[in-house]
Amino acid sequence: MVTLIGLGFTAYNHFVFHQPFMNQTTKGLLSAFFLSLVMVAISLSKSNDKK
C-alpha cells in the first residue's frame, strides 16, 4: 500500500513539475485532487484492516 502511494506520488511529481503548460491554478487543483485520493486510499486500507 505504501509502495503504491510512493509510486503514485513519484509519477504525480514527474507529471506535474515537468509539464510546461501547468500553471499555479492547475497545480493547486491537481495537488488537492491527489491529496484527496491519498486520503481515500488511507481510509480504505484502514477499513480493510478492521475485517
mmCIF file of C-alpha atoms in Angstrom:
data_model
loop_
_atom_site.group_PDB
_atom_site.id
_atom_site.type_symbol
_atom_site.label_atom_id
_atom_site.label_comp_id
_atom_site.label_asym_id
_atom_site.label_seq_id
_atom_site.Cartn_x
_atom_site.Cartn_y
_atom_site.Cartn_z
ATOM 1 C CA MET A 1 0.000 0.000 0.000
ATOM 2 C CA VAL A 2 2.749 2.435 0.967
ATOM 3 C CA THR A 3 4.691 1.423 -2.132
ATOM 4 C CA LEU A 4 1.678 2.187 -4.333
ATOM 5 C CA ILE A 5 1.328 5.640 -2.759
ATOM 6 C CA GLY A 6 5.060 6.247 -3.208
ATOM 7 C CA LEU A 7 4.953 5.232 -6.867
ATOM 8 C CA GLY A 8 1.863 7.347 -7.456
ATOM 9 C CA PHE A 9 3.470 10.326 -5.767
ATOM 10 C CA THR A 10 6.626 9.961 -7.863
ATOM 11 C CA ALA A 11 4.602 9.748 -11.080
ATOM 12 C CA TYR A 12 2.489 12.704 -9.942
ATOM 13 C CA ASN A 13 5.540 14.857 -9.200
ATOM 14 C CA HIS A 14 7.100 13.950 -12.546
ATOM 15 C CA PHE A 15 3.871 14.673 -14.433
ATOM 16 C CA VAL A 16 3.114 17.999 -12.748
ATOM 17 C CA PHE A 17 6.539 19.580 -12.474
ATOM 18 C CA HIS A 18 7.811 18.560 -15.908
ATOM 19 C CA GLN A 19 4.856 19.910 -17.894
ATOM 20 C CA PRO A 20 5.372 23.446 -19.245
ATOM 21 C CA PHE A 21 1.620 24.084 -19.669
ATOM 22 C CA MET A 22 0.977 23.726 -15.938
ATOM 23 C CA ASN A 23 0.234 26.980 -14.121
ATOM 24 C CA GLN A 24 -0.261 27.546 -10.379
ATOM 25 C CA THR A 25 -4.032 27.034 -10.515
ATOM 26 C CA THR A 26 -3.721 23.713 -12.317
ATOM 27 C CA LYS A 27 -1.025 22.574 -9.889
ATOM 28 C CA GLY A 28 -3.214 23.553 -6.939
ATOM 29 C CA LEU A 29 -6.226 21.679 -8.284
ATOM 30 C CA LEU A 30 -4.179 18.592 -9.100
ATOM 31 C CA SER A 31 -2.446 18.564 -5.720
ATOM 32 C CA ALA A 32 -5.793 18.917 -3.922
ATOM 33 C CA PHE A 33 -7.225 16.087 -6.042
ATOM 34 C CA PHE A 34 -4.167 13.905 -5.392
ATOM 35 C CA LEU A 35 -4.305 14.576 -1.639
ATOM 36 C CA SER A 36 -7.985 13.594 -1.571
ATOM 37 C CA LEU A 37 -7.107 10.381 -3.429
ATOM 38 C CA VAL A 38 -4.422 9.621 -0.830
ATOM 39 C CA MET A 39 -6.896 10.245 1.999
ATOM 40 C CA VAL A 40 -9.419 7.881 0.385
ATOM 41 C CA ALA A 41 -6.736 5.224 -0.119
ATOM 42 C CA ILE A 42 -5.642 5.500 3.524
ATOM 43 C CA SER A 43 -9.210 5.301 4.846
ATOM 44 C CA LEU A 44 -9.919 2.304 2.601
ATOM 45 C CA SER A 45 -6.804 0.488 3.798
ATOM 46 C CA LYS A 46 -7.767 1.194 7.425
ATOM 47 C CA SER A 47 -11.305 -0.130 6.875
ATOM 48 C CA ASN A 48 -9.844 -3.243 5.239
ATOM 49 C CA ASP A 49 -7.619 -3.845 8.272
ATOM 50 C CA LYS A 50 -10.653 -3.947 10.578
ATOM 51 C CA LYS A 51 -12.122 -7.022 8.847
#
